[in-house]
Coordinates of C-alpha atoms in Angstrom, one line a residue:
X1 CA 0.0 0.0 0.0
X2 CA 1.4 3.4 -1.0
X3 CA 1.6 6.5 1.1
X4 CA -1.4 8.2 -0.5
X5 CA -3.6 5.1 0.1
X6 CA -2.5 5.0 3.8
X7 CA -3.2 8.7 4.2
X8 CA -6.7 8.2 2.8
X9 CA -7.4 5.3 5.1
X10 CA -6.3 7.3 8.2
X11 CA -8.4 10.3 7.1
X12 CA -11.4 8.0 6.7
X13 CA -10.9 6.5 10.1
X14 CA -10.5 10.0 11.6
X15 CA -13.8 11.1 10.0
X16 CA -15.6 8.0 11.5
X17 CA -14.2 8.5 15.0
X18 CA -16.3 10.4 17.5
X19 CA -14.5 13.2 19.2
X20 CA -14.7 13.2 23.0
X21 CA -12.4 12.8 26.0
X22 CA -12.3 9.1 25.7
X23 CA -11.1 9.1 22.1
X24 CA -8.6 11.9 22.4
X25 CA -5.6 9.6 22.7
X26 CA -6.7 7.5 19.8
X27 CA -7.3 10.6 17.6
X28 CA -3.8 11.9 18.7
X29 CA -2.2 8.7 17.5
X30 CA -4.0 8.8 14.2
X31 CA -3.0 12.4 13.6
X32 CA 0.6 11.6 14.5
X33 CA 0.6 8.8 11.9
X34 CA -1.0 11.2 9.4
X35 CA 1.6 13.9 10.1
X36 CA 4.5 11.5 9.6
X37 CA 3.1 10.1 6.3
X38 CA 2.6 13.7 5.0
X39 CA 6.2 14.5 6.0
X40 CA 7.4 11.5 4.0
X41 CA 5.3 12.6 1.1
X42 CA 6.9 16.0 1.0
X43 CA 10.5 14.6 0.9
X44 CA 12.2 14.6 -2.5
X45 CA 12.4 11.2 -4.2
X46 CA 15.6 9.2 -3.7
X47 CA 18.4 10.2 -6.1
X48 CA 16.9 13.6 -6.9
X49 CA 18.6 16.9 -6.2
X50 CA 15.7 18.1 -4.0
X51 CA 14.8 20.8 -6.5
X52 CA 11.2 21.4 -7.6
X53 CA 12.1 20.8 -11.3
X54 CA 10.6 24.1 -12.4
X55 CA 12.5 27.2 -13.6
X56 CA 11.7 30.5 -12.1
X57 CA 10.7 29.3 -8.6
X58 CA 14.0 30.1 -7.0
X59 CA 13.9 33.8 -6.4
X60 CA 16.5 35.5 -4.2
X61 CA 15.1 37.6 -1.4
X62 CA 15.3 41.3 -1.8
X63 CA 14.0 44.3 0.0
X64 CA 12.8 44.4 3.6
X65 CA 9.9 41.8 3.3
X66 CA 8.4 39.3 0.9
X67 CA 4.7 38.9 0.0
X68 CA 3.5 35.8 -1.9
X69 CA 0.3 35.9 -4.0
X70 CA -1.5 32.6 -3.9
X71 CA -4.8 31.7 -5.4
X72 CA -6.7 29.6 -8.0
X73 CA -6.1 30.4 -11.7
X74 CA -7.7 33.6 -13.1
X75 CA -8.6 35.4 -9.9
X76 CA -6.5 38.5 -10.6
X77 CA -3.0 37.8 -9.1
X78 CA -1.1 39.0 -12.1
X79 CA -3.4 42.1 -12.5
X80 CA -2.7 43.0 -8.9
X81 CA 1.0 42.7 -9.4
X82 CA 0.8 44.9 -12.5
X83 CA -1.3 47.5 -10.6
X84 CA 0.9 48.0 -7.5
X85 CA 4.4 47.3 -9.0
X86 CA 6.4 48.3 -12.1
X87 CA 6.7 44.7 -13.1
X88 CA 4.6 43.3 -16.0
X89 CA 3.0 39.9 -15.6
X90 CA 0.9 38.6 -18.4
X91 CA -2.8 38.7 -17.6
X92 CA -5.4 37.1 -19.9
X93 CA -9.0 35.7 -19.8
X94 CA -7.8 32.1 -19.8
X95 CA -6.5 30.0 -16.9
X96 CA -2.9 29.3 -16.1
X97 CA -1.6 32.4 -17.8
X98 CA 1.3 32.6 -15.3
X99 CA 3.5 29.5 -15.5
X100 CA 6.5 30.7 -13.4
X101 CA 7.2 32.9 -10.4
X102 CA 7.4 36.6 -11.3
X103 CA 8.8 39.0 -8.7
X104 CA 8.0 42.7 -8.4
X105 CA 9.0 45.4 -5.9
X106 CA 6.7 47.9 -4.2
X107 CA 7.7 50.8 -1.9
X108 CA 5.4 51.5 1.1
X109 CA 6.4 54.0 3.8
X110 CA 10.0 54.1 2.7
X111 CA 10.2 50.3 2.8
X112 CA 10.9 48.1 -0.2
X113 CA 8.7 45.0 -0.3
X114 CA 9.1 42.1 -2.8
X115 CA 5.9 40.7 -4.2
X116 CA 5.8 37.3 -5.9
X117 CA 3.2 36.4 -8.5
X118 CA 2.9 32.6 -8.3
X119 CA 1.2 30.3 -10.7
X120 CA -2.4 29.4 -9.9
X121 CA -2.9 26.2 -7.8
X122 CA -5.7 23.8 -7.7
X123 CA -7.2 21.4 -5.2
X124 CA -4.7 18.6 -4.4
X125 CA -1.7 21.0 -4.8
X126 CA -0.1 19.6 -1.6
X127 CA 0.1 16.2 -3.4
X128 CA 1.9 17.7 -6.4
X129 CA -1.0 18.5 -8.7
X130 CA -0.3 21.4 -11.1
X131 CA 3.2 22.0 -9.6
X132 CA 1.5 22.9 -6.4
X133 CA 4.3 21.8 -4.1
X134 CA 6.7 24.2 -5.8
X135 CA 4.3 27.1 -5.4
X136 CA 3.6 26.4 -1.8
X137 CA 7.3 25.9 -1.0
X138 CA 7.9 29.4 -2.2
X139 CA 5.1 30.6 0.0
X140 CA 6.9 29.2 3.1
X141 CA 9.7 31.7 2.6
X142 CA 7.2 34.7 2.6
X143 CA 6.6 37.1 5.4
X144 CA 3.0 37.5 4.4
X145 CA 0.7 35.4 2.2
X146 CA -2.0 37.2 0.2
X147 CA -4.7 34.7 -0.8
X148 CA -6.4 36.2 -3.8
X149 CA -10.0 35.0 -4.3
X150 CA -12.7 35.6 -6.8
X151 CA -15.4 37.4 -4.8
X152 CA -18.1 36.7 -7.4
X153 CA -17.7 32.9 -7.1
X154 CA -16.5 32.4 -3.6
X155 CA -19.9 31.5 -2.1
X156 CA -20.1 28.5 -4.5
X157 CA -16.5 27.4 -4.8
X158 CA -15.3 27.8 -1.2
X159 CA -11.7 28.4 -2.5
X160 CA -10.7 30.0 0.8
X161 CA -11.2 26.8 2.8
X162 CA -9.7 24.6 0.0
X163 CA -6.5 26.7 -0.2
X164 CA -6.2 27.0 3.6
X165 CA -6.4 23.1 3.8
X166 CA -3.7 22.7 1.2
X167 CA -1.3 25.1 3.0
X168 CA -2.1 23.3 6.3
X169 CA -1.1 20.0 4.8
X170 CA 2.2 21.5 3.7
X171 CA 2.9 22.6 7.3
X172 CA 2.0 26.3 6.9
X173 CA -0.1 27.7 9.8
X174 CA -2.1 30.8 8.8
X175 CA -2.7 33.6 11.3
X176 CA -1.5 31.5 14.2
X177 CA 1.4 31.8 16.6
X178 CA 3.6 28.9 17.7
X179 CA 2.1 27.0 20.6
X180 CA 3.4 27.7 24.1
X181 CA 5.1 24.3 24.5
X182 CA 8.7 23.8 25.4
X183 CA 10.0 20.5 24.0
X184 CA 13.5 19.0 24.0
X185 CA 14.6 15.5 23.0
X186 CA 17.1 13.9 25.3
X187 CA 19.2 10.8 25.4
X188 CA 18.1 9.4 28.8
X189 CA 15.7 10.1 31.6
X190 CA 12.4 9.1 30.2
X191 CA 9.5 11.5 29.5
X192 CA 9.4 14.5 31.8
X193 CA 5.9 16.0 31.6
X194 CA 5.0 19.4 33.2
X195 CA 2.3 22.0 32.8
X196 CA 1.8 25.5 34.2
X197 CA -1.9 25.5 33.4
X198 CA -4.9 23.2 33.2
X199 CA -4.9 21.1 30.0
X200 CA -8.5 20.6 28.8
X201 CA -7.9 19.4 25.2
X202 CA -5.7 16.3 25.8
X203 CA -8.3 14.0 27.4
X204 CA -8.7 12.9 31.0
X205 CA -5.0 12.0 31.4
X206 CA -2.9 14.5 29.3
X207 CA 0.4 12.9 30.3
X208 CA -0.7 9.5 28.9
X209 CA -1.9 11.1 25.7
X210 CA 1.4 13.0 25.1
X211 CA 3.5 10.0 26.0
X212 CA 1.7 7.8 23.5
X213 CA 2.0 10.4 20.8
X214 CA 5.8 10.6 21.5
X215 CA 6.0 6.8 21.4
X216 CA 4.5 6.9 17.9
X217 CA 7.5 8.9 16.9
X218 CA 9.8 6.4 18.8
X219 CA 10.7 9.1 21.3
X220 CA 11.1 7.7 24.8
X221 CA 13.3 10.3 26.4
X222 CA 12.2 14.0 26.3
X223 CA 11.2 17.0 28.3
X224 CA 8.0 18.7 27.5
X225 CA 6.4 21.7 29.3
X226 CA 3.0 23.3 28.5
X227 CA 2.7 27.0 29.2
X228 CA -0.8 27.2 27.7
X229 CA -3.8 25.0 27.0
X230 CA -2.9 23.2 23.8
X231 CA -4.5 20.4 21.8
X232 CA -3.2 17.3 20.0
X233 CA -2.4 19.2 16.8
X234 CA -0.2 21.6 18.7
X235 CA 1.8 18.8 20.3
X236 CA 2.3 17.2 16.9
X237 CA 3.4 20.5 15.3
X238 CA 6.0 21.0 18.1
X239 CA 7.4 17.4 17.7
X240 CA 7.6 17.7 13.9
X241 CA 9.4 21.0 14.3
X242 CA 9.0 22.1 10.6
X243 CA 5.9 24.2 10.8
X244 CA 5.8 27.7 9.4
X245 CA 3.6 30.3 11.1
X246 CA 2.7 33.1 8.6
X247 CA 0.2 35.9 8.6
X248 CA -2.4 35.7 5.8
X249 CA -4.6 38.3 4.2
X250 CA -7.6 37.2 2.2
X251 CA -8.1 39.5 -0.8
X252 CA -11.5 39.2 -2.5
X253 CA -11.3 40.6 -6.0
X254 CA -14.0 41.4 -8.6
X255 CA -16.4 43.0 -6.0
X256 CA -17.7 45.3 -8.9
X257 CA -19.9 42.3 -9.9
X258 CA -21.5 41.9 -6.4
X259 CA -24.2 43.7 -4.6
X260 CA -23.5 46.0 -1.6
X261 CA -24.9 43.3 0.8
X262 CA -22.5 40.7 -0.6
X263 CA -19.5 43.0 -0.5
X264 CA -20.3 43.9 3.1
X265 CA -20.6 40.3 4.1
X266 CA -17.1 39.5 2.6
X267 CA -15.5 42.6 4.1
X268 CA -16.7 41.6 7.6
X269 CA -14.9 38.2 7.4
X270 CA -11.8 38.0 9.6
X271 CA -8.5 39.0 8.0
X272 CA -10.2 40.0 4.7
X273 CA -10.1 42.9 2.3
X274 CA -12.4 43.5 -0.7
X275 CA -11.0 45.1 -3.9
X276 CA -11.7 45.5 -7.5
X277 CA -8.6 45.8 -9.7
X278 CA -10.7 46.5 -12.8
X279 CA -12.3 49.5 -11.3
X280 CA -9.3 50.4 -9.0
X281 CA -11.4 50.1 -5.8
X282 CA -9.8 49.9 -2.3
X283 CA -6.2 49.3 -3.6
X284 CA -4.6 51.9 -1.3
X285 CA -6.4 50.4 1.7
X286 CA -5.1 46.9 0.7
X287 CA -1.5 48.2 0.7
X288 CA -1.8 49.8 4.1
X289 CA -3.4 46.6 5.4
X290 CA -0.5 44.6 3.9
X291 CA 2.0 46.9 5.7
X292 CA 0.1 46.4 9.0
X293 CA 0.0 42.6 8.7
X294 CA 3.7 42.3 7.9
X295 CA 4.5 44.0 11.2
X296 CA 7.3 46.1 9.7
X297 CA 8.8 49.0 11.7
X298 CA 11.2 51.8 10.7
X299 CA 14.0 52.8 13.0
X300 CA 16.1 55.9 12.3
X301 CA 19.7 56.1 13.4
X302 CA 21.5 59.1 14.9
X303 CA 25.1 60.0 15.4
X304 CA 26.2 61.9 18.5
X305 CA 25.7 65.6 18.2
X306 CA 24.0 65.3 14.8
X307 CA 20.4 65.2 13.6
X308 CA 18.8 61.8 12.9
X309 CA 19.1 60.4 9.4
X310 CA 15.5 60.2 8.2
X311 CA 16.3 59.2 4.6
X312 CA 17.5 55.6 5.2
X313 CA 15.7 53.8 8.0
X314 CA 16.5 50.4 9.4
X315 CA 13.5 48.1 8.8
X316 CA 12.8 45.5 11.4
X317 CA 10.2 42.8 11.5
X318 CA 9.2 40.3 14.3
X319 CA 9.2 37.4 11.8
X320 CA 12.8 37.8 10.6
X321 CA 15.1 39.2 13.3
X322 CA 12.9 40.8 16.0
X323 CA 12.1 44.3 17.1
X324 CA 14.7 44.9 19.8
X325 CA 17.8 47.1 20.0
X326 CA 19.8 43.9 19.6
X327 CA 18.1 43.3 16.2
X328 CA 18.9 46.8 15.1
X329 CA 22.5 46.3 16.0
X330 CA 22.6 43.0 14.0
X331 CA 21.1 44.8 11.0
X332 CA 23.7 47.5 11.1
X333 CA 26.7 45.3 11.8
X334 CA 27.2 42.1 13.8
X335 CA 30.5 43.5 15.1
X336 CA 28.5 45.9 17.3
X337 CA 27.2 43.1 19.5
X338 CA 30.3 42.3 21.6
X339 CA 31.2 46.0 22.1
X340 CA 27.7 47.3 22.7
X341 CA 27.5 49.5 25.8
X342 CA 24.0 51.1 25.7
X343 CA 21.7 53.0 23.4
X344 CA 19.7 56.2 23.6
X345 CA 16.2 56.0 22.1
X346 CA 13.7 58.7 21.2
X347 CA 10.1 57.8 20.3
X348 CA 6.9 56.1 21.4
X349 CA 8.7 53.1 23.0
X350 CA 10.2 55.2 25.7
X351 CA 8.9 56.8 28.9
X352 CA 10.9 60.0 28.3
X353 CA 13.2 61.3 25.5
X354 CA 16.0 60.3 25.3
X355 CA 15.9 57.1 27.4
X356 CA 19.0 55.0 28.0
X357 CA 18.2 51.4 27.2
X358 CA 19.8 48.0 26.8
X359 CA 19.7 45.4 24.1
X360 CA 16.4 43.9 25.2
X361 CA 14.4 47.1 24.7
X362 CA 11.6 46.7 22.2
X363 CA 11.4 49.4 19.5
X364 CA 8.3 50.7 17.7
X365 CA 7.7 52.4 14.4
X366 CA 9.7 55.6 13.7
X367 CA 11.9 55.4 16.8
X368 CA 15.3 57.1 16.7
X369 CA 18.3 55.2 18.1
X370 CA 21.8 56.3 19.0
X371 CA 24.1 53.3 19.7
X372 CA 27.0 53.9 22.2
X373 CA 29.8 51.4 22.0
X374 CA 32.3 50.5 24.7
X375 CA 35.5 52.4 25.0
X376 CA 38.8 50.7 24.5
X377 CA 39.4 50.6 28.3
X378 CA 36.0 48.9 28.8
X379 CA 36.6 46.4 26.0
X380 CA 39.9 45.4 27.6
X381 CA 38.1 44.7 30.9
X382 CA 35.7 42.3 29.2
X383 CA 36.2 38.6 29.8
X384 CA 36.1 37.7 26.2
X385 CA 38.5 40.4 25.0
X386 CA 41.5 38.1 24.7
X387 CA 39.5 35.5 22.7
X388 CA 38.2 38.2 20.3
X389 CA 41.7 39.6 19.8
X390 CA 43.0 36.1 19.1
X391 CA 40.2 35.5 16.6
X392 CA 40.9 38.8 14.9
X393 CA 44.6 38.0 14.6
X394 CA 43.8 34.5 13.2
X395 CA 41.5 36.1 10.6
X396 CA 44.2 38.5 9.5
X397 CA 46.8 35.7 9.2
X398 CA 44.4 33.6 7.2
X399 CA 43.7 36.5 4.8
X400 CA 47.5 37.1 4.4
X401 CA 48.0 33.4 3.5
X402 CA 45.2 33.6 0.9
X403 CA 46.8 36.7 -0.7
X404 CA 50.2 35.0 -0.9
X405 CA 48.7 32.0 -2.7
X406 CA 47.1 34.4 -5.3
X407 CA 50.5 36.1 -5.9

């Protein structure tokens, strides 16, 4: 029996199993088997190079963020890319007009964002239909997924639910955060189970449910701590360790063909925006919503005794590097980290201006930061000073040897 047939059998058994506290452990074991089989299905075939086999799907990241346009064929993805960027992507009245990944760049609030127009996907994309795996793999690298839907046909097609399920199968969790579970696999010691809150979604005996799920993965020595009330799916996601948590914005296009009541109903759905590319309706609101969902902030730098540089901000995001002073230092230069002393911050994140802060201070949009480094005397007093000097000398010696070989 192949993997696909085994997946169908488990899904059938899951649909027949009643959901209550008595069957929680059994459902957890079935979902664990299902997750393992899907992971095997996503692995490249033996002897392959692991590539998707399609040109144009490997696009280098550029700018301060990446947005992926996902949707069924002929819903307006290419038209949206043409409208908001300078890139031209062919748009026509027939399906599958776009056959490769086409990147474009858009500037919002002094921030450069890369937008990817991906080929249309169909139901069964997670199993490889219509090169769906390659399309969804690109979406995993995005900071935001914009799911473009045909508003005039959504009530009959239910494309939103279908695409959400395909992304869920591929390990992409939309508009969710990572569960509050600490998990670490160990060599010995058995299963150490702890929880700081009541667990109501793991049956009558949560420890037994978790232990049996771990046994299905052949894990008999591990430490697991629950910081919030989580379910079986969250436990499996933590054990798998390859889940991607991404914000998603559902964009309903072609609202010019709907009545006001239908448009109002779509606009009130969670995480949704209604637009019409043909009549240029609500595009600016969509861009501002996109900026908000990406969670980007601009931080301006300032030298001592000079005015802040407002022309070239540092762009930070919670998904990539974080929003702290430490993240700003890493963005400027990693060499700042070992010699960082403190920073002065002006803006809405401080109680008064300027405020002296450390590396853990969280910045907000349009803050101004002045980084103060350690003096040479302070650096020599650091415990790791000798190790850093030795590493620097070794790097210089290695570079000299390389130059001698070239000569």
